């Protein structure tokens, strides 16, 4: 790992393809970029000692999804929290030196036990890497959780992301 944290400006540079070079991983651009900063990333921590990433998203009522999901009952879609965990798993692989473009490959078990409302302040994402495969296919498997204002509301087991140097047959 070259850095242990990343600012919003650095994440936006990653979205533009400026961080890892042509043909390599990019984060999505806003509005699909689901974090404002990476607070911590390392390749030795976490519950399994295989790596850890913690990122945050500041909540405000003007975020795009509150305007349409649902009218009169605004809530952040749970799928966006799940996507954020896949985004972070792929970002971890790229930071670990993996070549290629990131693609979500699946998840074992997802549980939603709460919600993110426009009155919340901060969403925190945590990924504990369980396995990092560095062969012809770079792949990461991790367990994640999403907290809103310090309360765990989503968990995901066995998040899988791969990096592909050729996505034409994916």
mmCIF file with all atom_site columns, C-alpha atoms in Angstrom, residues 17-161:
data_model
loop_
_atom_site.group_PDB
_atom_site.id
_atom_site.type_symbol
_atom_site.label_atom_id
_atom_site.label_alt_id
_atom_site.label_comp_id
_atom_site.label_asym_id
_atom_site.label_entity_id
_atom_site.label_seq_id
_atom_site.pdbx_PDB_ins_code
_atom_site.Cartn_x
_atom_site.Cartn_y
_atom_site.Cartn_z
_atom_site.occupancy
_atom_site.B_iso_or_equiv
_atom_site.pdbx_formal_charge
_atom_site.auth_seq_id
_atom_site.auth_comp_id
_atom_site.auth_asym_id
_atom_site.auth_atom_id
_atom_site.pdbx_PDB_model_num
ATOM 1   C CA . UNK A 1 17  ? -8.520  7.001   -14.343 1.00 0.00 ? 17  UNK A CA 1
ATOM 2   C CA . UNK A 1 18  ? -5.562  9.053   -13.102 1.00 0.00 ? 18  UNK A CA 1
ATOM 3   C CA . UNK A 1 19  ? -4.544  6.931   -10.113 1.00 0.00 ? 19  UNK A CA 1
ATOM 4   C CA . UNK A 1 20  ? -3.681  3.466   -11.424 1.00 0.00 ? 20  UNK A CA 1
ATOM 5   C CA . UNK A 1 21  ? -3.058  4.164   -15.103 1.00 0.00 ? 21  UNK A CA 1
ATOM 6   C CA . UNK A 1 22  ? -4.826  3.255   -18.357 1.00 0.00 ? 22  UNK A CA 1
ATOM 7   C CA . UNK A 1 23  ? -6.714  -0.050  -18.360 1.00 0.00 ? 23  UNK A CA 1
ATOM 8   C CA . UNK A 1 24  ? -6.610  -0.354  -14.587 1.00 0.00 ? 24  UNK A CA 1
ATOM 9   C CA . UNK A 1 25  ? -9.102  0.119   -11.798 1.00 0.00 ? 25  UNK A CA 1
ATOM 10  C CA . UNK A 1 26  ? -11.232 3.202   -11.470 1.00 0.00 ? 26  UNK A CA 1
ATOM 11  C CA . UNK A 1 27  ? -13.811 4.129   -8.904  1.00 0.00 ? 27  UNK A CA 1
ATOM 12  C CA . UNK A 1 28  ? -17.150 5.254   -10.296 1.00 0.00 ? 28  UNK A CA 1
ATOM 13  C CA . UNK A 1 29  ? -17.661 8.977   -10.741 1.00 0.00 ? 29  UNK A CA 1
ATOM 14  C CA . UNK A 1 30  ? -20.310 10.896  -8.830  1.00 0.00 ? 30  UNK A CA 1
ATOM 15  C CA . UNK A 1 31  ? -23.201 10.222  -8.471  1.00 0.00 ? 31  UNK A CA 1
ATOM 16  C CA . UNK A 1 32  ? -22.230 6.549   -8.113  1.00 0.00 ? 32  UNK A CA 1
ATOM 17  C CA . UNK A 1 33  ? -19.099 7.224   -6.061  1.00 0.00 ? 33  UNK A CA 1
ATOM 18  C CA . UNK A 1 34  ? -20.405 6.214   -2.647  1.00 0.00 ? 34  UNK A CA 1
ATOM 19  C CA . UNK A 1 35  ? -17.664 7.563   -0.379  1.00 0.00 ? 35  UNK A CA 1
ATOM 20  C CA . UNK A 1 36  ? -16.103 10.927  0.394   1.00 0.00 ? 36  UNK A CA 1
ATOM 21  C CA . UNK A 1 37  ? -12.826 9.661   1.834   1.00 0.00 ? 37  UNK A CA 1
ATOM 22  C CA . UNK A 1 38  ? -10.877 6.539   2.738   1.00 0.00 ? 38  UNK A CA 1
ATOM 23  C CA . UNK A 1 39  ? -9.972  6.936   6.389   1.00 0.00 ? 39  UNK A CA 1
ATOM 24  C CA . UNK A 1 40  ? -7.700  3.901   6.573   1.00 0.00 ? 40  UNK A CA 1
ATOM 25  C CA . UNK A 1 41  ? -6.406  1.220   4.238   1.00 0.00 ? 41  UNK A CA 1
ATOM 26  C CA . UNK A 1 42  ? -3.727  -1.375  4.904   1.00 0.00 ? 42  UNK A CA 1
ATOM 27  C CA . UNK A 1 43  ? -2.702  -4.806  3.673   1.00 0.00 ? 43  UNK A CA 1
ATOM 28  C CA . UNK A 1 44  ? -2.043  -6.418  7.051   1.00 0.00 ? 44  UNK A CA 1
ATOM 29  C CA . UNK A 1 45  ? -4.926  -5.487  9.370   1.00 0.00 ? 45  UNK A CA 1
ATOM 30  C CA . UNK A 1 46  ? -8.524  -6.489  9.716   1.00 0.00 ? 46  UNK A CA 1
ATOM 31  C CA . UNK A 1 47  ? -10.107 -9.444  11.410  1.00 0.00 ? 47  UNK A CA 1
ATOM 32  C CA . UNK A 1 48  ? -8.186  -11.954 9.262   1.00 0.00 ? 48  UNK A CA 1
ATOM 33  C CA . UNK A 1 49  ? -4.857  -10.109 8.993   1.00 0.00 ? 49  UNK A CA 1
ATOM 34  C CA . UNK A 1 50  ? -5.229  -9.892  5.175   1.00 0.00 ? 50  UNK A CA 1
ATOM 35  C CA . UNK A 1 51  ? -6.084  -6.197  4.943   1.00 0.00 ? 51  UNK A CA 1
ATOM 36  C CA . UNK A 1 52  ? -8.602  -3.608  6.009   1.00 0.00 ? 52  UNK A CA 1
ATOM 37  C CA . UNK A 1 53  ? -10.336 -0.577  4.538   1.00 0.00 ? 53  UNK A CA 1
ATOM 38  C CA . UNK A 1 54  ? -12.528 2.031   6.230   1.00 0.00 ? 54  UNK A CA 1
ATOM 39  C CA . UNK A 1 55  ? -14.271 4.782   4.267   1.00 0.00 ? 55  UNK A CA 1
ATOM 40  C CA . UNK A 1 56  ? -16.926 7.389   4.958   1.00 0.00 ? 56  UNK A CA 1
ATOM 41  C CA . UNK A 1 57  ? -19.765 9.205   3.195   1.00 0.00 ? 57  UNK A CA 1
ATOM 42  C CA . UNK A 1 58  ? -21.179 12.445  4.569   1.00 0.00 ? 58  UNK A CA 1
ATOM 43  C CA . UNK A 1 59  ? -24.971 12.495  4.427   1.00 0.00 ? 59  UNK A CA 1
ATOM 44  C CA . UNK A 1 60  ? -27.012 15.529  3.523   1.00 0.00 ? 60  UNK A CA 1
ATOM 45  C CA . UNK A 1 61  ? -30.659 15.694  2.445   1.00 0.00 ? 61  UNK A CA 1
ATOM 46  C CA . UNK A 1 62  ? -29.709 16.932  -1.041  1.00 0.00 ? 62  UNK A CA 1
ATOM 47  C CA . UNK A 1 63  ? -28.088 13.638  -2.103  1.00 0.00 ? 63  UNK A CA 1
ATOM 48  C CA . UNK A 1 64  ? -29.646 12.475  -5.385  1.00 0.00 ? 64  UNK A CA 1
ATOM 49  C CA . UNK A 1 65  ? -31.163 9.213   -4.169  1.00 0.00 ? 65  UNK A CA 1
ATOM 50  C CA . UNK A 1 66  ? -33.255 10.899  -1.459  1.00 0.00 ? 66  UNK A CA 1
ATOM 51  C CA . UNK A 1 67  ? -35.126 12.808  -4.198  1.00 0.00 ? 67  UNK A CA 1
ATOM 52  C CA . UNK A 1 68  ? -36.397 9.629   -5.889  1.00 0.00 ? 68  UNK A CA 1
ATOM 53  C CA . UNK A 1 69  ? -36.245 6.775   -3.353  1.00 0.00 ? 69  UNK A CA 1
ATOM 54  C CA . UNK A 1 70  ? -38.985 7.312   -2.212  1.00 0.00 ? 70  UNK A CA 1
ATOM 55  C CA . UNK A 1 71  ? -41.013 10.491  -2.769  1.00 0.00 ? 71  UNK A CA 1
ATOM 56  C CA . UNK A 1 72  ? -42.337 11.402  0.653   1.00 0.00 ? 72  UNK A CA 1
ATOM 57  C CA . UNK A 1 73  ? -40.351 8.595   2.333   1.00 0.00 ? 73  UNK A CA 1
ATOM 58  C CA . UNK A 1 74  ? -36.664 9.262   1.522   1.00 0.00 ? 74  UNK A CA 1
ATOM 59  C CA . UNK A 1 75  ? -34.182 6.481   2.268   1.00 0.00 ? 75  UNK A CA 1
ATOM 60  C CA . UNK A 1 76  ? -30.819 5.550   0.745   1.00 0.00 ? 76  UNK A CA 1
ATOM 61  C CA . UNK A 1 77  ? -31.249 2.379   -1.333  1.00 0.00 ? 77  UNK A CA 1
ATOM 62  C CA . UNK A 1 78  ? -29.610 -0.598  0.365   1.00 0.00 ? 78  UNK A CA 1
ATOM 63  C CA . UNK A 1 79  ? -28.084 -1.655  -2.953  1.00 0.00 ? 79  UNK A CA 1
ATOM 64  C CA . UNK A 1 80  ? -25.954 1.514   -2.902  1.00 0.00 ? 80  UNK A CA 1
ATOM 65  C CA . UNK A 1 81  ? -24.429 0.481   0.414   1.00 0.00 ? 81  UNK A CA 1
ATOM 66  C CA . UNK A 1 82  ? -23.696 -2.952  -1.034  1.00 0.00 ? 82  UNK A CA 1
ATOM 67  C CA . UNK A 1 83  ? -22.183 -1.357  -4.142  1.00 0.00 ? 83  UNK A CA 1
ATOM 68  C CA . UNK A 1 84  ? -19.994 0.841   -1.919  1.00 0.00 ? 84  UNK A CA 1
ATOM 69  C CA . UNK A 1 85  ? -18.565 -2.287  -0.299  1.00 0.00 ? 85  UNK A CA 1
ATOM 70  C CA . UNK A 1 86  ? -17.772 -3.762  -3.737  1.00 0.00 ? 86  UNK A CA 1
ATOM 71  C CA . UNK A 1 87  ? -16.220 -0.428  -4.777  1.00 0.00 ? 87  UNK A CA 1
ATOM 72  C CA . UNK A 1 88  ? -13.963 -0.492  -1.726  1.00 0.00 ? 88  UNK A CA 1
ATOM 73  C CA . UNK A 1 89  ? -12.964 -4.121  -2.217  1.00 0.00 ? 89  UNK A CA 1
ATOM 74  C CA . UNK A 1 90  ? -11.898 -3.321  -5.785  1.00 0.00 ? 90  UNK A CA 1
ATOM 75  C CA . UNK A 1 91  ? -10.086 -0.183  -4.625  1.00 0.00 ? 91  UNK A CA 1
ATOM 76  C CA . UNK A 1 92  ? -8.209  -2.310  -2.084  1.00 0.00 ? 92  UNK A CA 1
ATOM 77  C CA . UNK A 1 93  ? -7.068  -4.702  -4.849  1.00 0.00 ? 93  UNK A CA 1
ATOM 78  C CA . UNK A 1 94  ? -5.878  -1.822  -7.032  1.00 0.00 ? 94  UNK A CA 1
ATOM 79  C CA . UNK A 1 95  ? -3.995  -0.253  -4.121  1.00 0.00 ? 95  UNK A CA 1
ATOM 80  C CA . UNK A 1 96  ? -2.372  -3.664  -3.532  1.00 0.00 ? 96  UNK A CA 1
ATOM 81  C CA . UNK A 1 97  ? -0.938  -3.467  -7.055  1.00 0.00 ? 97  UNK A CA 1
ATOM 82  C CA . UNK A 1 98  ? -3.488  -5.518  -8.944  1.00 0.00 ? 98  UNK A CA 1
ATOM 83  C CA . UNK A 1 99  ? -3.728  -4.887  -12.690 1.00 0.00 ? 99  UNK A CA 1
ATOM 84  C CA . UNK A 1 100 ? -6.981  -4.650  -14.594 1.00 0.00 ? 100 UNK A CA 1
ATOM 85  C CA . UNK A 1 101 ? -10.480 -3.307  -14.264 1.00 0.00 ? 101 UNK A CA 1
ATOM 86  C CA . UNK A 1 102 ? -12.593 -4.163  -11.229 1.00 0.00 ? 102 UNK A CA 1
ATOM 87  C CA . UNK A 1 103 ? -15.803 -6.145  -11.495 1.00 0.00 ? 103 UNK A CA 1
ATOM 88  C CA . UNK A 1 104 ? -18.079 -7.340  -8.706  1.00 0.00 ? 104 UNK A CA 1
ATOM 89  C CA . UNK A 1 105 ? -18.322 -11.124 -8.755  1.00 0.00 ? 105 UNK A CA 1
ATOM 90  C CA . UNK A 1 106 ? -20.836 -11.788 -6.022  1.00 0.00 ? 106 UNK A CA 1
ATOM 91  C CA . UNK A 1 107 ? -21.587 -11.852 -2.347  1.00 0.00 ? 107 UNK A CA 1
ATOM 92  C CA . UNK A 1 108 ? -22.379 -14.719 -0.018  1.00 0.00 ? 108 UNK A CA 1
ATOM 93  C CA . UNK A 1 109 ? -24.809 -13.268 2.501   1.00 0.00 ? 109 UNK A CA 1
ATOM 94  C CA . UNK A 1 110 ? -26.262 -9.779  2.933   1.00 0.00 ? 110 UNK A CA 1
ATOM 95  C CA . UNK A 1 111 ? -28.361 -8.563  5.852   1.00 0.00 ? 111 UNK A CA 1
ATOM 96  C CA . UNK A 1 112 ? -30.130 -5.225  6.180   1.00 0.00 ? 112 UNK A CA 1
ATOM 97  C CA . UNK A 1 113 ? -31.111 -4.309  9.737   1.00 0.00 ? 113 UNK A CA 1
ATOM 98  C CA . UNK A 1 114 ? -31.481 -0.533  9.476   1.00 0.00 ? 114 UNK A CA 1
ATOM 99  C CA . UNK A 1 115 ? -31.761 2.400   7.102   1.00 0.00 ? 115 UNK A CA 1
ATOM 100 C CA . UNK A 1 116 ? -29.996 5.591   6.063   1.00 0.00 ? 116 UNK A CA 1
ATOM 101 C CA . UNK A 1 117 ? -32.269 8.610   6.226   1.00 0.00 ? 117 UNK A CA 1
ATOM 102 C CA . UNK A 1 118 ? -31.578 12.215  5.159   1.00 0.00 ? 118 UNK A CA 1
ATOM 103 C CA . UNK A 1 119 ? -31.365 13.142  8.859   1.00 0.00 ? 119 UNK A CA 1
ATOM 104 C CA . UNK A 1 120 ? -28.238 10.990  9.326   1.00 0.00 ? 120 UNK A CA 1
ATOM 105 C CA . UNK A 1 121 ? -24.775 12.526  9.500   1.00 0.00 ? 121 UNK A CA 1
ATOM 106 C CA . UNK A 1 122 ? -22.254 9.926   8.353   1.00 0.00 ? 122 UNK A CA 1
ATOM 107 C CA . UNK A 1 123 ? -22.102 6.486   6.785   1.00 0.00 ? 123 UNK A CA 1
ATOM 108 C CA . UNK A 1 124 ? -19.029 4.389   7.557   1.00 0.00 ? 124 UNK A CA 1
ATOM 109 C CA . UNK A 1 125 ? -17.961 1.367   5.523   1.00 0.00 ? 125 UNK A CA 1
ATOM 110 C CA . UNK A 1 126 ? -15.605 -1.320  6.844   1.00 0.00 ? 126 UNK A CA 1
ATOM 111 C CA . UNK A 1 127 ? -14.113 -4.178  4.834   1.00 0.00 ? 127 UNK A CA 1
ATOM 112 C CA . UNK A 1 128 ? -12.053 -6.956  6.423   1.00 0.00 ? 128 UNK A CA 1
ATOM 113 C CA . UNK A 1 129 ? -10.254 -8.813  3.651   1.00 0.00 ? 129 UNK A CA 1
ATOM 114 C CA . UNK A 1 130 ? -10.394 -12.596 4.052   1.00 0.00 ? 130 UNK A CA 1
ATOM 115 C CA . UNK A 1 131 ? -8.441  -13.608 0.995   1.00 0.00 ? 131 UNK A CA 1
ATOM 116 C CA . UNK A 1 132 ? -6.401  -11.833 -1.657  1.00 0.00 ? 132 UNK A CA 1
ATOM 117 C CA . UNK A 1 133 ? -5.512  -13.951 -4.692  1.00 0.00 ? 133 UNK A CA 1
ATOM 118 C CA . UNK A 1 134 ? -2.651  -12.621 -6.820  1.00 0.00 ? 134 UNK A CA 1
ATOM 119 C CA . UNK A 1 135 ? -2.424  -14.909 -9.820  1.00 0.00 ? 135 UNK A CA 1
ATOM 120 C CA . UNK A 1 136 ? -3.555  -14.482 -13.416 1.00 0.00 ? 136 UNK A CA 1
ATOM 121 C CA . UNK A 1 137 ? -6.768  -13.208 -11.846 1.00 0.00 ? 137 UNK A CA 1
ATOM 122 C CA . UNK A 1 138 ? -6.454  -10.747 -8.997  1.00 0.00 ? 138 UNK A CA 1
ATOM 123 C CA . UNK A 1 139 ? -9.404  -11.412 -6.704  1.00 0.00 ? 139 UNK A CA 1
ATOM 124 C CA . UNK A 1 140 ? -10.386 -10.279 -3.253  1.00 0.00 ? 140 UNK A CA 1
ATOM 125 C CA . UNK A 1 141 ? -12.865 -11.755 -0.828  1.00 0.00 ? 141 UNK A CA 1
ATOM 126 C CA . UNK A 1 142 ? -13.902 -9.760  2.199   1.00 0.00 ? 142 UNK A CA 1
ATOM 127 C CA . UNK A 1 143 ? -16.535 -9.264  4.850   1.00 0.00 ? 143 UNK A CA 1
ATOM 128 C CA . UNK A 1 144 ? -18.089 -5.827  5.150   1.00 0.00 ? 144 UNK A CA 1
ATOM 129 C CA . UNK A 1 145 ? -20.341 -3.769  7.313   1.00 0.00 ? 145 UNK A CA 1
ATOM 130 C CA . UNK A 1 146 ? -22.075 -0.435  6.938   1.00 0.00 ? 146 UNK A CA 1
ATOM 131 C CA . UNK A 1 147 ? -22.720 1.841   9.888   1.00 0.00 ? 147 UNK A CA 1
ATOM 132 C CA . UNK A 1 148 ? -24.838 4.967   10.049  1.00 0.00 ? 148 UNK A CA 1
ATOM 133 C CA . UNK A 1 149 ? -23.897 7.339   12.861  1.00 0.00 ? 149 UNK A CA 1
ATOM 134 C CA . UNK A 1 150 ? -22.108 4.481   14.648  1.00 0.00 ? 150 UNK A CA 1
ATOM 135 C CA . UNK A 1 151 ? -24.878 1.852   14.359  1.00 0.00 ? 151 UNK A CA 1
ATOM 136 C CA . UNK A 1 152 ? -24.325 -1.232  12.185  1.00 0.00 ? 152 UNK A CA 1
ATOM 137 C CA . UNK A 1 153 ? -27.163 -1.499  9.671   1.00 0.00 ? 153 UNK A CA 1
ATOM 138 C CA . UNK A 1 154 ? -25.859 -3.753  6.849   1.00 0.00 ? 154 UNK A CA 1
ATOM 139 C CA . UNK A 1 155 ? -23.487 -6.702  6.845   1.00 0.00 ? 155 UNK A CA 1
ATOM 140 C CA . UNK A 1 156 ? -22.123 -8.623  3.883   1.00 0.00 ? 156 UNK A CA 1
ATOM 141 C CA . UNK A 1 157 ? -20.141 -11.858 3.953   1.00 0.00 ? 157 UNK A CA 1
ATOM 142 C CA . UNK A 1 158 ? -17.837 -13.000 1.175   1.00 0.00 ? 158 UNK A CA 1
ATOM 143 C CA . UNK A 1 159 ? -17.887 -9.893  -1.022  1.00 0.00 ? 159 UNK A CA 1
ATOM 144 C CA . UNK A 1 160 ? -16.033 -10.925 -4.194  1.00 0.00 ? 160 UNK A CA 1
ATOM 145 C CA . UNK A 1 161 ? -14.322 -8.601  -6.650  1.00 0.00 ? 161 UNK A CA 1
#
